[in-house]
Amino acid sequence: MKNKLQWKFVFIMLLLILILMTVVCVFLIQGVQRFYSDAFFSQMEKVFTDKLLFGELTAALGAEDPVAKTQEVLDAYQGRLGINTDTRNYYILDGTAGAVLATSAAGETGRLEMTPNILQALGGTSAFGGSATADYMDIAVPLAGEGGGVEYIVYIRDNRQTVRDLTVSLVSLIMEAVGVGFVIAVALALILARTLLNPILGMTKAAEAIAGGDFSKKLSVEADDEIGILAETFNNMASQLQATMEEIRRSEALRREFVANVSHELRTPLTSIRSYAETLTENPDMEKETEMNFLHVILNESDRMTKIVQDLLELSRFDAGSVQFNFERFSLAKSIEDVRDAVKLECAARGHTMTVHTPEDLPDIVGDRARIEQVLINIVTNAIKYTPDGGQIDITSGSSDGFVWVAIKDTGIGIPEEDIPRLFDRFYRVDKARSRESGGTGLGLSIALEIIQRHGGAIDVQSAVGEGTTVTVRLPIEPKAHPGDKNGGARHHAIEE
Ligand code: ADP
């Protein structure tokens, strides 16, 4: 590719020079020719309108040998007429037939071709006309005798050899210039091609590398011209592509892990249901009490499966954005009371002490009441589950800067610091056995986070292993309207007021 473009550059440069030089050549040659002929005619006119010369020529007619006398006069004016006996000569012609009587040109006698100017002079008038491109330039001046008839004609003719020689040397000079120009053009074209093509070549290599999955190649941005901008844009594109690819890989890995988790989570209860059911069918004479125990296990396991499937269904609805939220203004203080009532029995069964401190001025908030209570119940239930019997659970709340917060603090087993960022991942459990034992699915916090985020809020977890955990939910008092909500925050607000 490099060579092809390079030679295109060279070809264009050469073509340009050729066109330019041809134009210059044509104009120059035409100019020189015009200048030369203009100079000739104006010089002749000037000389022949000179009264002195004319007087002398008229006087010569009366001499003994008029032709010799006229020749003498013209010889005297040789310098002013530019006669050089080579390219420019004078002729004295016979006034009736135009035969050459005398000339400055050595060895030229006989007849001249009858040019329009000679014919005009034979007619009695001076002729100073001629085209700039003709093969020759001439003027003819009739010399009339006393009777008025044309006796002689003074004829001056320039065969234009000088201007032809000049043109030839001009053309050869221009050809030399074209030659030098070609060499310079090729060198320039190659340099230009290199400066332009090198970055493009770099880009091609980088693009090939990217196509092969290697994003490490970055182009150096050397200038802030168009090529530099292109290189920079290319680099930006590569980084964005890299980020997108990594994101895709990450989410692909998460998806695989998720599918593996779902299969595993569903297979475990199925396996135990199957083995208990098998034992029951194989032992029809089993003791009633053992039989009841087995049946309870089967029921528990199928409940667990139902719970997992329900939670998964809920999460996939969140993913699809098809969950409708029912936004309304409600008392958060009342909801905290309801949550406390809902978990009271479970809490007492584990011997925990639970305290609730709600400030009197806790503002009402706009949100989906049932779902926010679902989140709080989930967090308080976790506190109950992951705290050894006889623990302490405190629920506090408050408000600031347009937000309310509810903190659930326990004196439980705590969470290792490295596990905290993963708590909200689907199926993530610090201690799988303990979670399953207590009926957990590992999906509770994922769902909680989805709900709180849809309200424009956040969940924060602070924990120390062996000391306890504090989970804080932060919610805006007036969430912004969210697309897909049955009652958008803003619209609801309008109805309220
Ligand atoms: P699960 O159904 O297992 O409780 P969650 O998503 O609600 O699932 O919680 C994820 C994991 O976070 C739990 O399995 C547990 O390991 C940990 N966890 C949550 N809350 C607490 C807490 N208060 N104290 C200690 N560990 C907790």
Coordinates of C-alpha atoms and ligand atoms in Angstrom, one line a residue:
M1 CA 0.0 0.0 0.0
K2 CA 2.8 2.3 0.9
N3 CA 4.5 2.1 -2.5
K4 CA 1.3 2.6 -4.4
L5 CA 0.5 5.9 -2.7
Q6 CA 4.0 7.0 -2.8
W7 CA 4.2 6.7 -6.6
K8 CA 0.8 8.3 -7.0
F9 CA 2.3 11.4 -5.2
V10 CA 5.3 11.3 -7.5
F11 CA 3.2 11.0 -10.6
I12 CA 0.9 13.9 -9.5
M13 CA 4.0 16.1 -8.8
L14 CA 5.5 15.4 -12.2
L15 CA 2.3 16.0 -13.9
L16 CA 1.9 19.4 -12.1
I17 CA 5.4 20.4 -13.1
L18 CA 4.9 19.4 -16.7
I19 CA 1.6 21.3 -16.9
L20 CA 3.1 24.4 -15.2
M21 CA 6.2 24.4 -17.4
T22 CA 4.2 24.0 -20.6
V23 CA 2.0 26.9 -19.7
V24 CA 5.1 29.0 -18.8
C25 CA 6.8 28.0 -22.0
V26 CA 3.9 29.0 -24.2
F27 CA 3.4 32.3 -22.6
L28 CA 7.1 33.1 -22.6
I29 CA 7.6 32.2 -26.3
Q30 CA 4.5 34.2 -27.3
G31 CA 5.7 37.1 -25.2
V32 CA 9.2 37.1 -26.7
Q33 CA 7.8 36.9 -30.3
R34 CA 5.4 39.7 -29.7
F35 CA 8.0 41.8 -28.0
Y36 CA 10.4 41.2 -30.9
S37 CA 8.0 42.1 -33.6
D38 CA 6.6 45.1 -31.7
A39 CA 10.2 46.4 -31.3
F40 CA 10.8 45.9 -35.0
F41 CA 7.8 47.7 -36.3
S42 CA 8.1 50.6 -33.9
Q43 CA 11.8 51.0 -34.7
M44 CA 11.0 51.1 -38.4
E45 CA 8.2 53.6 -38.1
K46 CA 10.4 55.8 -36.0
V47 CA 13.3 55.8 -38.5
F48 CA 11.1 56.3 -41.6
T49 CA 9.1 59.1 -40.1
D50 CA 12.5 60.9 -39.6
K51 CA 12.3 63.9 -42.0
L52 CA 16.1 63.9 -42.4
L53 CA 16.2 60.4 -43.8
F54 CA 13.3 61.0 -46.0
G55 CA 14.9 64.2 -47.3
E56 CA 18.1 62.4 -48.0
L57 CA 16.3 59.5 -49.8
T58 CA 14.2 61.9 -51.9
A59 CA 17.4 63.8 -52.8
A60 CA 19.1 60.6 -53.8
L61 CA 16.4 60.1 -56.5
G62 CA 17.9 63.1 -58.3
A63 CA 21.4 61.8 -58.1
E64 CA 23.4 60.5 -61.1
D65 CA 23.1 56.9 -59.9
P66 CA 20.0 57.0 -57.7
V67 CA 20.3 53.4 -56.6
A68 CA 23.9 53.7 -55.5
K69 CA 23.0 57.0 -53.7
T70 CA 20.1 55.4 -52.0
Q71 CA 22.2 52.5 -50.9
E72 CA 24.7 55.0 -49.5
V73 CA 22.0 56.7 -47.5
L74 CA 20.7 53.4 -46.2
D75 CA 24.2 52.2 -45.3
A76 CA 24.6 55.3 -43.3
Y77 CA 21.4 54.4 -41.4
Q78 CA 22.4 50.7 -40.9
G79 CA 22.8 51.1 -37.2
R80 CA 19.4 52.7 -36.6
L81 CA 17.7 50.3 -38.8
G82 CA 19.3 47.3 -37.1
I83 CA 20.6 46.0 -40.5
N84 CA 23.2 43.3 -39.7
T85 CA 23.4 41.8 -43.2
D86 CA 22.6 38.4 -41.8
T87 CA 19.1 38.2 -40.3
R88 CA 18.0 41.7 -41.3
N89 CA 18.7 43.3 -44.7
Y90 CA 17.5 46.2 -46.7
Y91 CA 16.6 45.9 -50.4
I92 CA 16.1 48.6 -53.0
L93 CA 13.4 47.4 -55.4
D94 CA 12.4 48.5 -58.7
G95 CA 9.2 50.6 -58.4
T96 CA 7.3 48.9 -61.2
A97 CA 8.1 45.2 -61.0
G98 CA 9.7 44.9 -57.5
A99 CA 13.0 43.5 -58.9
V100 CA 16.0 43.7 -56.5
L101 CA 18.3 46.5 -57.6
A102 CA 20.5 46.6 -54.6
T103 CA 20.7 44.9 -51.2
S104 CA 22.8 44.7 -48.0
A105 CA 22.5 40.9 -48.2
A106 CA 25.6 39.5 -49.8
G107 CA 25.0 37.6 -53.0
E108 CA 21.2 38.1 -53.1
T109 CA 19.8 39.5 -56.4
G110 CA 16.9 38.7 -58.6
R111 CA 13.3 38.7 -57.3
L112 CA 11.9 38.6 -53.9
E113 CA 8.6 36.9 -53.1
M114 CA 5.9 39.5 -53.4
T115 CA 4.8 40.1 -49.8
P116 CA 1.6 42.1 -49.1
N117 CA 3.8 45.0 -47.9
I118 CA 5.7 45.1 -51.2
L119 CA 2.5 45.0 -53.1
Q120 CA 1.1 47.8 -51.0
A121 CA 4.3 49.9 -51.6
L122 CA 4.0 49.2 -55.3
G123 CA 0.6 50.8 -55.0
G124 CA 2.2 53.9 -53.6
T125 CA 1.7 53.7 -49.8
S126 CA 4.1 52.8 -47.0
A127 CA 3.5 49.4 -45.5
F128 CA 4.4 48.8 -41.8
G129 CA 2.1 45.9 -41.0
G130 CA 2.7 42.3 -40.2
S131 CA 1.7 39.4 -37.9
A132 CA 3.8 38.5 -34.9
T133 CA 3.7 34.9 -35.8
A134 CA 4.7 35.0 -39.5
D135 CA 8.0 33.5 -40.7
Y136 CA 9.4 37.0 -41.4
M137 CA 8.8 40.7 -40.7
D138 CA 9.0 43.3 -43.3
I139 CA 8.3 46.9 -44.2
A140 CA 8.1 48.6 -47.6
V141 CA 8.4 52.3 -48.2
P142 CA 7.9 53.7 -51.8
L143 CA 10.1 56.5 -53.1
A144 CA 8.1 58.6 -55.5
G145 CA 9.8 60.7 -58.2
E146 CA 8.8 64.2 -59.1
G147 CA 6.1 62.9 -61.4
G148 CA 4.5 61.1 -58.5
G149 CA 5.1 57.6 -59.7
V150 CA 6.8 55.0 -57.6
E151 CA 10.4 54.8 -58.7
Y152 CA 12.0 52.7 -56.0
I153 CA 10.9 50.8 -53.0
V154 CA 13.0 50.7 -49.8
Y155 CA 12.2 47.2 -48.4
I156 CA 13.5 46.0 -45.1
R157 CA 13.1 42.3 -44.2
D158 CA 13.9 40.5 -41.0
N159 CA 13.8 36.7 -41.3
R160 CA 13.2 36.3 -37.6
Q161 CA 16.1 33.9 -37.2
T162 CA 17.1 35.8 -34.0
V163 CA 13.8 35.3 -32.3
R164 CA 13.8 31.6 -33.5
D165 CA 17.2 31.1 -32.0
L166 CA 16.0 32.8 -28.8
T167 CA 13.0 30.5 -28.7
V168 CA 15.1 27.4 -29.1
S169 CA 17.4 28.4 -26.3
L170 CA 14.4 29.4 -24.1
V171 CA 12.8 26.0 -24.7
S172 CA 16.0 24.1 -24.0
L173 CA 16.4 26.2 -20.8
I174 CA 12.9 25.4 -19.7
M175 CA 13.5 21.7 -20.5
E176 CA 16.6 21.8 -18.2
A177 CA 14.5 23.5 -15.6
V178 CA 11.8 20.8 -16.0
G179 CA 14.5 18.2 -15.6
V180 CA 15.8 19.7 -12.3
G181 CA 12.2 20.3 -11.3
F182 CA 11.5 16.6 -11.8
V183 CA 14.3 15.5 -9.6
I184 CA 13.2 18.0 -6.8
A185 CA 9.6 16.9 -7.3
V186 CA 10.4 13.2 -6.9
A187 CA 12.4 13.9 -3.8
L188 CA 9.7 16.2 -2.3
A189 CA 7.0 13.7 -3.2
L190 CA 8.9 10.9 -1.5
I191 CA 9.4 13.0 1.7
L192 CA 5.8 14.1 1.7
A193 CA 4.6 10.6 1.1
R194 CA 6.7 9.4 4.0
T195 CA 5.5 12.1 6.5
L196 CA 1.9 11.5 5.4
L197 CA 2.0 7.7 5.0
N198 CA 4.1 6.8 8.1
P199 CA 1.2 7.6 10.6
I200 CA -1.3 5.9 8.3
L201 CA 1.0 2.9 8.2
G202 CA 1.2 3.0 12.0
M203 CA -2.6 3.2 12.1
T204 CA -3.0 0.2 9.8
K205 CA -0.6 -1.8 12.0
A206 CA -2.5 -0.7 15.2
A207 CA -5.9 -1.5 13.5
E208 CA -4.6 -5.0 12.5
A209 CA -3.4 -5.5 16.1
I210 CA -6.8 -4.4 17.4
A211 CA -8.5 -6.8 15.0
G212 CA -6.3 -9.5 16.5
G213 CA -7.4 -8.5 20.0
D214 CA -4.3 -6.6 21.0
F215 CA -5.2 -3.2 22.3
S216 CA -1.7 -2.3 23.7
K217 CA -0.5 -0.5 20.5
K218 CA -1.0 3.3 20.9
L219 CA -0.1 5.7 18.1
S220 CA 2.2 8.6 19.0
V221 CA 0.5 11.9 18.4
E222 CA 3.4 14.0 17.0
A223 CA 1.6 17.1 15.5
D224 CA -1.6 18.9 16.1
D225 CA -2.5 18.9 12.4
E226 CA -5.2 16.7 10.8
I227 CA -3.0 13.6 10.9
G228 CA -2.3 14.2 14.6
I229 CA -6.0 14.6 15.3
L230 CA -6.7 11.4 13.4
A231 CA -4.0 9.6 15.5
E232 CA -5.5 11.0 18.7
T233 CA -9.1 10.0 17.6
F234 CA -7.8 6.6 16.7
N235 CA -6.2 6.2 20.2
N236 CA -9.5 7.3 21.8
M237 CA -11.5 4.9 19.7
A238 CA -9.0 2.1 20.6
S239 CA -9.3 2.8 24.4
Q240 CA -13.1 3.0 24.2
L241 CA -13.2 -0.3 22.2
Q242 CA -10.9 -1.8 24.8
A243 CA -13.1 -0.7 27.6
T244 CA -16.2 -2.0 25.8
M245 CA -14.5 -5.3 25.2
E246 CA -13.5 -5.6 28.8
E247 CA -17.0 -4.8 29.9
I248 CA -18.4 -7.4 27.6
R249 CA -15.9 -10.0 28.9
R250 CA -16.7 -9.1 32.4
S251 CA -20.4 -9.3 32.0
E252 CA -20.0 -12.5 30.0
A253 CA -18.0 -14.0 32.9
L254 CA -20.7 -12.8 35.3
R255 CA -23.4 -14.4 33.1
R256 CA -21.6 -17.7 33.1
E257 CA -21.1 -17.6 36.8
F258 CA -24.7 -16.7 37.3
V259 CA -26.0 -19.5 35.2
A260 CA -23.7 -21.9 37.0
N261 CA -24.9 -20.6 40.3
V262 CA -28.6 -20.9 39.3
S263 CA -28.1 -24.5 38.2
H264 CA -26.2 -25.4 41.4
E265 CA -28.7 -23.6 43.7
L266 CA -31.7 -25.4 42.1
R267 CA -30.0 -28.8 41.9
T268 CA -29.1 -28.9 45.6
P269 CA -32.7 -28.9 46.9
L270 CA -33.8 -31.1 44.0
T271 CA -31.2 -33.7 45.0
S272 CA -32.4 -33.8 48.6
I273 CA -36.1 -33.9 47.7
R274 CA -35.4 -36.8 45.4
S275 CA -33.3 -38.8 47.9
Y276 CA -35.9 -38.3 50.7
A277 CA -38.8 -39.2 48.4
E278 CA -36.9 -42.3 47.3
T279 CA -36.2 -43.4 50.9
L280 CA -39.9 -42.9 51.6
T281 CA -41.0 -45.0 48.7
E282 CA -38.5 -47.7 49.3
N283 CA -39.4 -48.0 53.0
P284 CA -43.2 -48.1 53.2
D285 CA -43.0 -49.4 56.8
M286 CA -41.1 -46.4 58.1
E287 CA -42.0 -45.0 61.5
K288 CA -44.7 -42.3 61.3
E289 CA -42.4 -39.8 63.1
T290 CA -39.5 -40.3 60.7
E291 CA -41.8 -40.2 57.8
M292 CA -43.2 -36.9 59.0
N293 CA -39.6 -35.5 59.4
F294 CA -38.8 -36.6 55.8
L295 CA -41.9 -35.0 54.4
H296 CA -41.0 -31.8 56.3
V297 CA -37.6 -31.7 54.7
I298 CA -39.2 -32.2 51.3
L299 CA -41.6 -29.3 51.9
N300 CA -38.8 -27.1 53.2
E301 CA -36.6 -27.8 50.2
S302 CA -39.5 -27.1 47.8
D303 CA -40.2 -23.9 49.6
R304 CA -36.6 -22.9 49.2
M305 CA -36.8 -23.7 45.5
T306 CA -39.9 -21.6 45.2
K307 CA -38.2 -18.7 47.0
I308 CA -35.2 -18.9 44.7
V309 CA -37.3 -19.0 41.6
Q310 CA -39.4 -16.1 42.8
D311 CA -36.3 -14.0 43.6
L312 CA -34.8 -14.9 40.2
L313 CA -38.0 -13.9 38.5
E314 CA -38.0 -10.6 40.4
L315 CA -34.4 -9.9 39.4
S316 CA -35.0 -10.7 35.8
R317 CA -37.9 -8.3 35.8
F318 CA -35.6 -5.6 37.2
D319 CA -33.1 -6.4 34.4
A320 CA -35.8 -6.1 31.8
G321 CA -37.0 -2.9 33.4
S322 CA -40.6 -4.2 33.6
V323 CA -41.0 -3.8 37.3
Q324 CA -43.7 -1.2 38.1
F325 CA -43.2 1.0 41.1
N326 CA -46.1 2.4 43.0
F327 CA -44.8 5.8 44.3
E328 CA -46.7 7.5 47.0
R329 CA -45.9 9.7 50.0
F330 CA -45.8 7.6 53.2
S331 CA -44.5 7.8 56.8
L332 CA -41.1 6.1 57.0
A333 CA -41.4 6.1 60.8
K334 CA -44.6 4.0 60.5
S335 CA -42.9 1.7 58.1
I336 CA -40.0 1.1 60.5
E337 CA -42.6 0.2 63.2
D338 CA -44.3 -2.2 60.8
V339 CA -40.9 -3.8 60.0
R340 CA -40.2 -4.2 63.7
D341 CA -43.5 -5.9 64.3
A342 CA -42.9 -8.2 61.3
V343 CA -39.6 -9.5 62.7
K344 CA -40.4 -9.4 66.4
L345 CA -41.2 -13.0 66.8
E346 CA -38.2 -14.2 64.8
C347 CA -36.0 -11.8 66.9
A348 CA -37.4 -13.1 70.2
A349 CA -37.0 -16.7 69.1
R350 CA -33.2 -16.1 68.8
G351 CA -33.1 -14.2 72.1
H352 CA -32.0 -10.9 70.5
T353 CA -32.8 -7.6 72.0
M354 CA -34.0 -5.1 69.4
T355 CA -34.2 -1.3 69.9
V356 CA -35.8 1.3 67.6
H357 CA -34.9 5.0 67.8
T358 CA -36.8 7.1 65.4
P359 CA -36.6 11.0 65.6
E360 CA -39.9 12.7 65.8
D361 CA -39.2 15.0 62.9
L362 CA -38.4 12.1 60.5
P363 CA -40.0 13.3 57.3
D364 CA -42.5 11.4 55.2
I365 CA -40.9 10.2 51.9
V366 CA -42.1 9.5 48.4
G367 CA -41.5 5.9 47.3
D368 CA -42.9 2.4 46.9
R369 CA -43.8 1.7 50.5
A370 CA -44.2 -2.1 50.2
R371 CA -40.8 -2.5 48.4
I372 CA -38.9 -0.2 50.9
E373 CA -40.4 -2.3 53.7
Q374 CA -39.3 -5.4 51.9
V375 CA -35.8 -4.1 51.8
L376 CA -35.8 -3.2 55.5
I377 CA -37.2 -6.6 56.5
N378 CA -34.5 -8.3 54.4
I379 CA -31.7 -6.3 56.1
V380 CA -33.1 -6.8 59.6
T381 CA -33.7 -10.5 58.9
N382 CA -30.0 -10.7 57.9
A383 CA -29.0 -9.0 61.1
I384 CA -31.1 -11.6 63.1
K385 CA -29.7 -14.5 61.0
Y386 CA -26.0 -13.6 61.2
T387 CA -25.9 -12.7 64.9
P388 CA -25.4 -15.4 67.5
D389 CA -28.3 -15.9 69.8
G390 CA -28.8 -13.3 72.4
G391 CA -27.4 -10.4 70.3
Q392 CA -28.3 -6.8 70.1
I393 CA -30.0 -5.1 67.1
D394 CA -30.5 -1.3 66.9
I395 CA -32.5 0.4 64.3
T396 CA -31.8 4.2 64.1
S397 CA -32.9 6.8 61.5
G398 CA -32.5 10.4 60.6
S399 CA -32.6 13.0 57.8
S400 CA -30.3 15.6 56.2
D401 CA -30.0 17.4 52.9
G402 CA -33.1 16.1 51.3
F403 CA -32.3 12.5 52.2
V404 CA -33.4 10.1 55.0
W405 CA -31.4 7.2 56.3
V406 CA -32.1 4.0 58.3
A407 CA -29.2 2.2 59.9
I408 CA -29.5 -1.5 61.2
K409 CA -26.7 -2.3 63.5
D410 CA -26.1 -5.8 64.9
T411 CA -23.5 -7.5 67.2
G412 CA -23.2 -10.4 64.9
I413 CA -20.4 -12.4 63.1
G414 CA -19.5 -9.5 60.9
I415 CA -18.3 -9.6 57.3
P416 CA -14.6 -9.8 56.2
E417 CA -13.6 -6.5 54.5
E418 CA -12.8 -8.2 51.1
D419 CA -16.3 -9.7 50.9
I420 CA -18.1 -6.4 51.4
P421 CA -17.9 -5.2 47.8
R422 CA -19.3 -8.5 46.6
L423 CA -22.3 -8.7 49.0
F424 CA -24.7 -7.3 46.4
D425 CA -23.6 -9.8 43.7
R426 CA -26.2 -12.4 42.9
F427 CA -25.9 -15.6 44.9
Y428 CA -22.9 -14.2 46.8
R429 CA -22.7 -15.5 50.3
V430 CA -19.8 -15.2 52.7
D431 CA -20.6 -18.5 54.3
K432 CA -22.7 -20.7 52.0
A433 CA -23.5 -23.4 54.6
R434 CA -24.7 -20.9 57.2
S435 CA -26.8 -19.0 54.7
R436 CA -28.5 -22.1 53.4
E437 CA -29.1 -23.3 56.9
S438 CA -30.9 -20.2 57.7
G439 CA -33.0 -20.3 54.5
G440 CA -31.0 -17.6 52.6
T441 CA -30.7 -17.6 48.8
G442 CA -27.9 -15.1 48.4
L443 CA -30.3 -12.9 46.3
G444 CA -31.8 -10.8 49.0
L445 CA -29.3 -7.9 49.0
S446 CA -29.1 -7.9 45.1
I447 CA -32.9 -7.3 45.0
A448 CA -32.6 -4.7 47.9
L449 CA -30.0 -2.8 46.0
E450 CA -32.0 -2.8 42.8
I451 CA -35.0 -1.4 44.7
I452 CA -33.1 1.3 46.5
Q453 CA -31.2 2.4 43.4
R454 CA -34.5 2.7 41.5
H455 CA -35.5 5.2 44.2
G456 CA -32.2 7.1 43.7
G457 CA -30.8 5.9 47.0
A458 CA -27.8 3.8 48.1
I459 CA -26.9 1.1 50.6
D460 CA -23.7 1.3 52.7
V461 CA -22.2 -1.6 54.7
Q462 CA -19.7 -1.2 57.6
S463 CA -18.5 -4.3 59.3
A464 CA -15.9 -5.8 61.6
V465 CA -15.5 -9.6 61.9
G466 CA -16.7 -10.8 65.3
E467 CA -18.0 -7.4 66.3
G468 CA -20.9 -6.8 64.1
T469 CA -22.3 -5.1 61.1
T470 CA -24.1 -1.8 60.3
V471 CA -26.1 -1.6 57.1
T472 CA -27.3 1.9 56.2
V473 CA -30.0 2.6 53.6
R474 CA -30.1 6.2 52.2
L475 CA -33.2 7.4 50.3
P476 CA -34.1 10.8 48.8
I477 CA -37.2 12.4 50.3
E478 CA -38.5 13.2 46.8
P479 CA -37.0 10.8 44.3
K480 CA -36.8 12.0 40.7
A481 CA -39.4 10.4 38.3
H482 CA -38.1 7.2 36.9
P483 CA -39.2 5.9 33.4
G484 CA -41.4 2.9 33.7
D485 CA -42.8 3.9 37.1
K486 CA -46.5 3.7 37.3
N487 CA -46.6 6.9 39.3
G488 CA -43.6 9.0 38.4
G489 CA -42.3 11.0 41.4
A490 CA -42.9 14.4 39.8
R491 CA -46.4 13.6 38.7
H492 CA -47.3 12.1 42.0
H493 CA -46.0 15.2 43.7
A494 CA -48.2 17.4 41.6
I495 CA -51.3 15.3 42.6
E496 CA -50.3 15.4 46.2
E497 CA -50.2 19.2 46.3
Ligands
ADP1 P1 -28.9 -14.4 52.1 O1 -30.1 -14.9 51.5 O2 -27.8 -15.5 52.0 O3 -28.9 -13.8 53.4 P2 -28.2 -11.8 51.1 O4 -28.1 -11.3 49.7 O5 -29.3 -11.2 51.9 O6 -28.4 -13.3 51.0 O7 -26.9 -11.6 51.9 C1 -25.7 -12.0 51.2 C2 -24.6 -12.4 52.2 O8 -24.2 -11.3 53.0 C3 -25.1 -13.4 53.3 O9 -25.0 -14.7 52.8 C4 -24.1 -13.1 54.4 O10 -23.0 -13.9 54.2 C5 -23.8 -11.7 54.3 N1 -24.5 -10.9 55.3 C6 -25.6 -10.1 55.0 N2 -26.0 -9.4 56.1 C7 -25.1 -9.7 57.1 C8 -25.0 -9.4 58.5 N3 -25.8 -8.5 59.0 N4 -24.0 -9.9 59.2 C9 -23.1 -10.8 58.6 N5 -23.2 -11.2 57.3 C10 -24.2 -10.7 56.5

